[in-house]
Coordinates of N, CA and C in Angstrom, one line a residue:
M1 N 1.1 -1.3 0.1 CA 0.1 0.2 0.0 C 0.8 1.4 -0.3
Q2 N 1.2 1.9 -1.2 CA 2.3 2.9 -1.4 C 1.2 4.1 -1.9
N3 N 1.3 5.3 -0.9 CA 0.3 6.2 -1.0 C 1.5 7.2 -2.0
K4 N 1.2 7.4 -3.2 CA 1.9 8.4 -4.3 C 1.2 9.3 -4.5
K5 N 1.4 10.7 -4.7 CA 0.6 11.8 -4.9 C 0.7 12.0 -6.7
V6 N -0.3 11.9 -7.0 CA -0.3 11.7 -8.7 C -0.3 13.2 -9.5
Q7 N 0.2 13.9 -10.0 CA 0.5 14.8 -10.6 C 0.2 15.0 -11.8
K8 N -0.9 15.8 -12.1 CA -1.5 16.1 -13.2 C -0.9 17.1 -14.1
E9 N -0.4 16.8 -15.6 CA 0.8 17.4 -16.4 C -0.3 19.1 -16.4
Y10 N 0.3 20.1 -16.5 CA -0.4 21.4 -16.5 C -0.1 21.9 -17.6
T11 N -1.5 21.9 -18.8 CA -1.2 22.5 -20.1 C -2.2 23.7 -19.9
D12 N -1.3 24.8 -20.4 CA -1.7 26.1 -20.7 C -2.8 26.5 -22.2
D13 N -3.7 26.8 -21.7 CA -4.9 26.9 -22.6 C -4.6 28.4 -23.4
G14 N -4.1 29.5 -22.8 CA -3.7 30.8 -23.5 C -4.4 31.7 -23.1
R15 N -5.5 31.4 -22.0 CA -6.1 32.4 -21.8 C -5.9 33.2 -20.6
T16 N -6.3 34.6 -20.6 CA -5.5 35.6 -19.4 C -6.6 36.4 -18.5
I17 N -6.2 35.7 -17.4 CA -7.2 35.7 -16.1 C -7.2 37.0 -15.7
A18 N -6.2 37.7 -15.8 CA -5.9 39.0 -15.2 C -4.6 39.9 -15.9
D19 N -4.9 40.7 -16.7 CA -4.1 41.2 -17.4 C -3.3 42.5 -16.7
M20 N -1.9 42.3 -16.3 CA -1.1 42.6 -15.2 C -0.1 43.5 -16.2
S21 N -0.2 43.9 -17.3 CA 0.7 44.3 -18.1 C 1.0 46.1 -18.2
G22 N -0.5 46.6 -17.6 CA -0.5 47.8 -17.7 C -0.4 48.7 -16.2
V23 N -0.2 47.5 -15.2 CA -0.2 48.2 -13.6 C 1.5 48.1 -13.8
G24 N 1.6 49.8 -13.1 CA 2.7 50.2 -12.7 C 3.1 49.9 -11.8
R25 N 4.5 50.6 -11.3 CA 4.9 50.2 -9.6 C 4.4 51.5 -9.0
P26 N 4.0 51.6 -7.6 CA 3.4 53.1 -6.9 C 4.8 53.4 -6.6
G27 N 4.8 54.8 -6.7 CA 6.0 55.5 -5.9 C 5.9 55.5 -4.7
M28 N 7.1 56.1 -4.1 CA 6.9 56.2 -2.4 C 5.7 56.9 -1.9
F29 N 5.4 58.2 -2.6 CA 4.5 59.1 -2.0 C 3.4 58.8 -2.7
G30 N 2.6 57.8 -3.1 CA 1.8 57.5 -3.8 C 1.8 57.5 -5.2
H31 N 0.6 57.3 -6.0 CA 0.4 57.6 -7.2 C 0.4 58.8 -7.8
L32 N 1.6 59.1 -8.8 CA 1.7 60.6 -9.2 C 0.8 60.5 -10.9
P33 N 0.2 61.4 -10.6 CA -1.0 61.1 -12.0 C -0.3 61.9 -13.3
E34 N 0.7 62.7 -12.8 CA 1.4 63.3 -14.2 C 2.0 62.2 -14.9
R35 N 3.2 61.5 -13.8 CA 3.7 60.5 -14.5 C 2.9 59.4 -15.4
R36 N 1.8 58.9 -14.9 CA 1.0 57.9 -15.4 C 0.5 58.3 -16.5
R37 N 0.2 59.5 -16.4 CA -0.3 60.1 -17.9 C 0.1 59.9 -18.9
S38 N 2.2 60.6 -18.9 CA 2.6 60.6 -19.9 C 2.9 59.0 -20.3
H39 N 3.3 58.1 -19.3 CA 3.4 56.7 -19.3 C 2.1 55.8 -20.3
E40 N 0.9 56.3 -20.0 CA 0.0 55.8 -20.2 C -0.2 56.3 -21.8
S41 N -0.1 57.4 -22.2 CA 0.1 58.0 -23.8 C 1.0 57.6 -24.5
E42 N 2.6 56.8 -23.9 CA 3.4 56.3 -24.7 C 2.9 54.7 -25.0
A43 N 2.4 54.1 -24.2 CA 1.9 53.0 -24.3 C 0.6 53.0 -25.1
D44 N -0.3 53.7 -25.3 CA -1.5 54.2 -26.4 C -1.1 54.0 -27.3
A45 N 0.2 54.9 -27.7 CA 0.7 55.2 -29.1 C 1.4 53.7 -29.8
E46 N 2.2 53.1 -28.7 CA 2.6 52.0 -29.1 C 1.8 50.6 -29.2
D47 N 0.6 50.5 -28.5 CA -0.5 49.5 -28.9 C -1.5 49.7 -29.2
E48 N -1.8 50.8 -30.0 CA -3.0 51.5 -30.5 C -3.6 50.2 -31.3
D49 N -3.0 49.6 -31.8 CA -3.6 48.8 -32.9 C -4.2 47.4 -32.1
T50 N -3.2 46.8 -31.0 CA -3.6 45.5 -30.4 C -4.2 46.0 -29.2
A51 N -4.6 47.0 -28.9 CA -5.3 47.2 -27.5 C -6.8 47.1 -27.6
E52 N -7.4 46.6 -26.5 CA -8.8 46.3 -26.3 C -9.4 47.6 -26.3
P53 N -10.7 47.9 -26.5 CA -11.2 49.0 -26.6 C -11.7 49.2 -24.9
K54 N -11.2 50.7 -24.9 CA -11.1 50.9 -23.4 C -12.7 51.4 -23.1
Q55 N -12.9 51.5 -21.9 CA -14.5 51.6 -21.1 C -14.1 53.2 -20.9
P56 N -15.4 53.9 -21.1 CA -15.6 55.6 -21.1 C -15.3 55.6 -19.5
P57 N -14.7 56.9 -19.3 CA -14.8 56.8 -17.6 C -16.3 57.4 -17.2
F58 N -16.0 57.5 -16.0 CA -17.5 57.5 -14.9 C -18.4 58.7 -15.4
T59 N -19.1 58.8 -15.4 CA -19.8 60.0 -15.2 C -20.1 60.7 -14.0
R60 N -20.4 61.7 -13.4 CA -20.3 62.5 -12.5 C -21.3 61.6 -11.6
R61 N -22.2 61.1 -12.1 CA -23.2 61.1 -11.3 C -23.1 59.4 -10.9
E62 N -22.0 58.4 -11.9 CA -22.1 57.1 -11.7 C -20.6 57.5 -10.5
R63 N -19.5 58.3 -10.8 CA -18.7 58.5 -9.3 C -19.2 58.9 -8.2
R64 N -20.5 59.6 -8.1 CA -20.9 60.0 -7.0 C -21.5 58.8 -6.5
M65 N -22.3 57.8 -6.9 CA -23.2 56.7 -6.3 C -22.1 55.3 -5.9
Y66 N -20.7 55.6 -6.3 CA -20.0 54.8 -6.1 C -18.9 55.3 -5.0
T67 N -18.9 56.5 -4.9 CA -18.4 56.9 -3.4 C -19.3 57.1 -2.3
F68 N -20.4 57.2 -2.2 CA -21.6 57.1 -1.7 C -21.8 55.5 -1.2
A69 N -21.5 54.6 -2.2 CA -21.8 53.0 -1.7 C -20.4 52.9 -0.7
A70 N -19.7 53.0 -1.1 CA -18.6 52.9 -0.3 C -18.2 53.5 1.0
M71 N -19.0 54.8 1.1 CA -19.1 55.2 2.5 C -20.3 54.7 3.2
K72 N -21.0 54.1 2.6 CA -22.2 53.4 3.5 C -21.6 52.1 3.9
A73 N -20.8 51.5 2.9 CA -20.2 50.1 3.3 C -19.1 50.4 4.9
G74 N -18.8 51.4 4.9 CA -17.5 51.7 5.5 C -18.3 51.8 7.1
L75 N -19.1 53.0 7.0 CA -20.0 53.1 8.1 C -20.6 52.3 8.6
L76 N -21.2 51.1 7.9 CA -22.2 49.8 8.0 C -21.1 49.3 9.5
I77 N -19.8 48.7 8.8 CA -18.7 48.0 9.4 C -18.5 48.8 10.7
G78 N -18.1 49.9 10.8 CA -18.2 51.0 11.6 C -19.1 50.7 12.7
L79 N -20.4 50.8 12.4 CA -21.5 50.4 13.0 C -21.5 49.4 14.0
V80 N -21.2 48.3 13.1 CA -21.0 47.1 14.2 C -20.1 47.1 14.9
Y81 N -19.0 47.5 14.7 CA -17.8 47.5 15.9 C -18.3 48.3 17.1
L82 N -18.8 49.7 16.7 CA -19.3 50.4 17.6 C -20.2 49.9 18.8
L83 N -21.0 49.0 17.8 CA -22.4 48.2 18.8 C -21.8 47.2 19.6
V84 N -20.8 46.5 19.1 CA -20.2 45.2 19.7 C -19.1 45.8 20.8
C85 N -18.7 46.7 20.8 CA -17.5 47.6 21.8 C -19.0 48.0 22.9
C86 N -20.3 48.8 22.6 CA -20.7 49.2 23.6 C -21.8 47.8 24.1
A87 N -21.8 46.6 23.6 CA -22.6 45.4 24.3 C -21.1 45.2 25.1
L88 N -20.0 44.8 24.8 CA -18.8 44.4 25.7 C -19.0 45.4 27.0
I89 N -18.9 46.8 26.8 CA -18.6 47.8 27.7 C -20.0 47.5 28.8
G90 N -21.2 47.2 28.5 CA -22.3 47.1 29.2 C -22.2 45.5 29.9
F91 N -21.8 44.8 29.0 CA -21.6 43.7 29.7 C -20.9 43.5 30.8
L92 N -19.5 43.8 31.0 CA -18.5 44.3 32.0 C -18.9 45.4 32.8
Y93 N -19.8 46.2 32.6 CA -20.2 47.2 33.8 C -21.2 46.2 34.4
L94 N -22.3 45.1 33.7 CA -23.0 44.6 34.5 C -22.4 43.6 35.1
I95 N -21.2 43.3 35.0 CA -20.3 42.0 36.0 C -19.8 42.8 37.1
W96 N -19.5 44.2 36.7 CA -18.8 44.9 37.7 C -20.1 45.1 39.1
M97 N -20.7 45.2 38.8 CA -22.1 45.8 39.5 C -22.5 44.7 40.7
V98 N -22.8 43.7 39.9 CA -22.8 42.2 40.3 C -21.9 41.8 41.4
L99 N -20.8 41.9 41.1 CA -19.7 41.2 41.9 C -19.3 42.3 42.9

């Protein structure tokens, strides 16, 4: 009774899961939009015929919707933490008063 692990041979089907070719390395002080714009314009000039169609930029309304959705999600998480802390303080206060 030998337990041997059988490894399946990997074959690449050529699909791209996440194209990381356009991702630049962030600077020490965050992203600098000026440098990124010049880099993107050079890349666009080189790969204009092979590039995939780009999505149009967000409209003002869409950007506001995404911002408020992210704020609501963050505030909801903060509210949960606040309620848990209040419940813990109330429980500890109850133990303190009984003992």
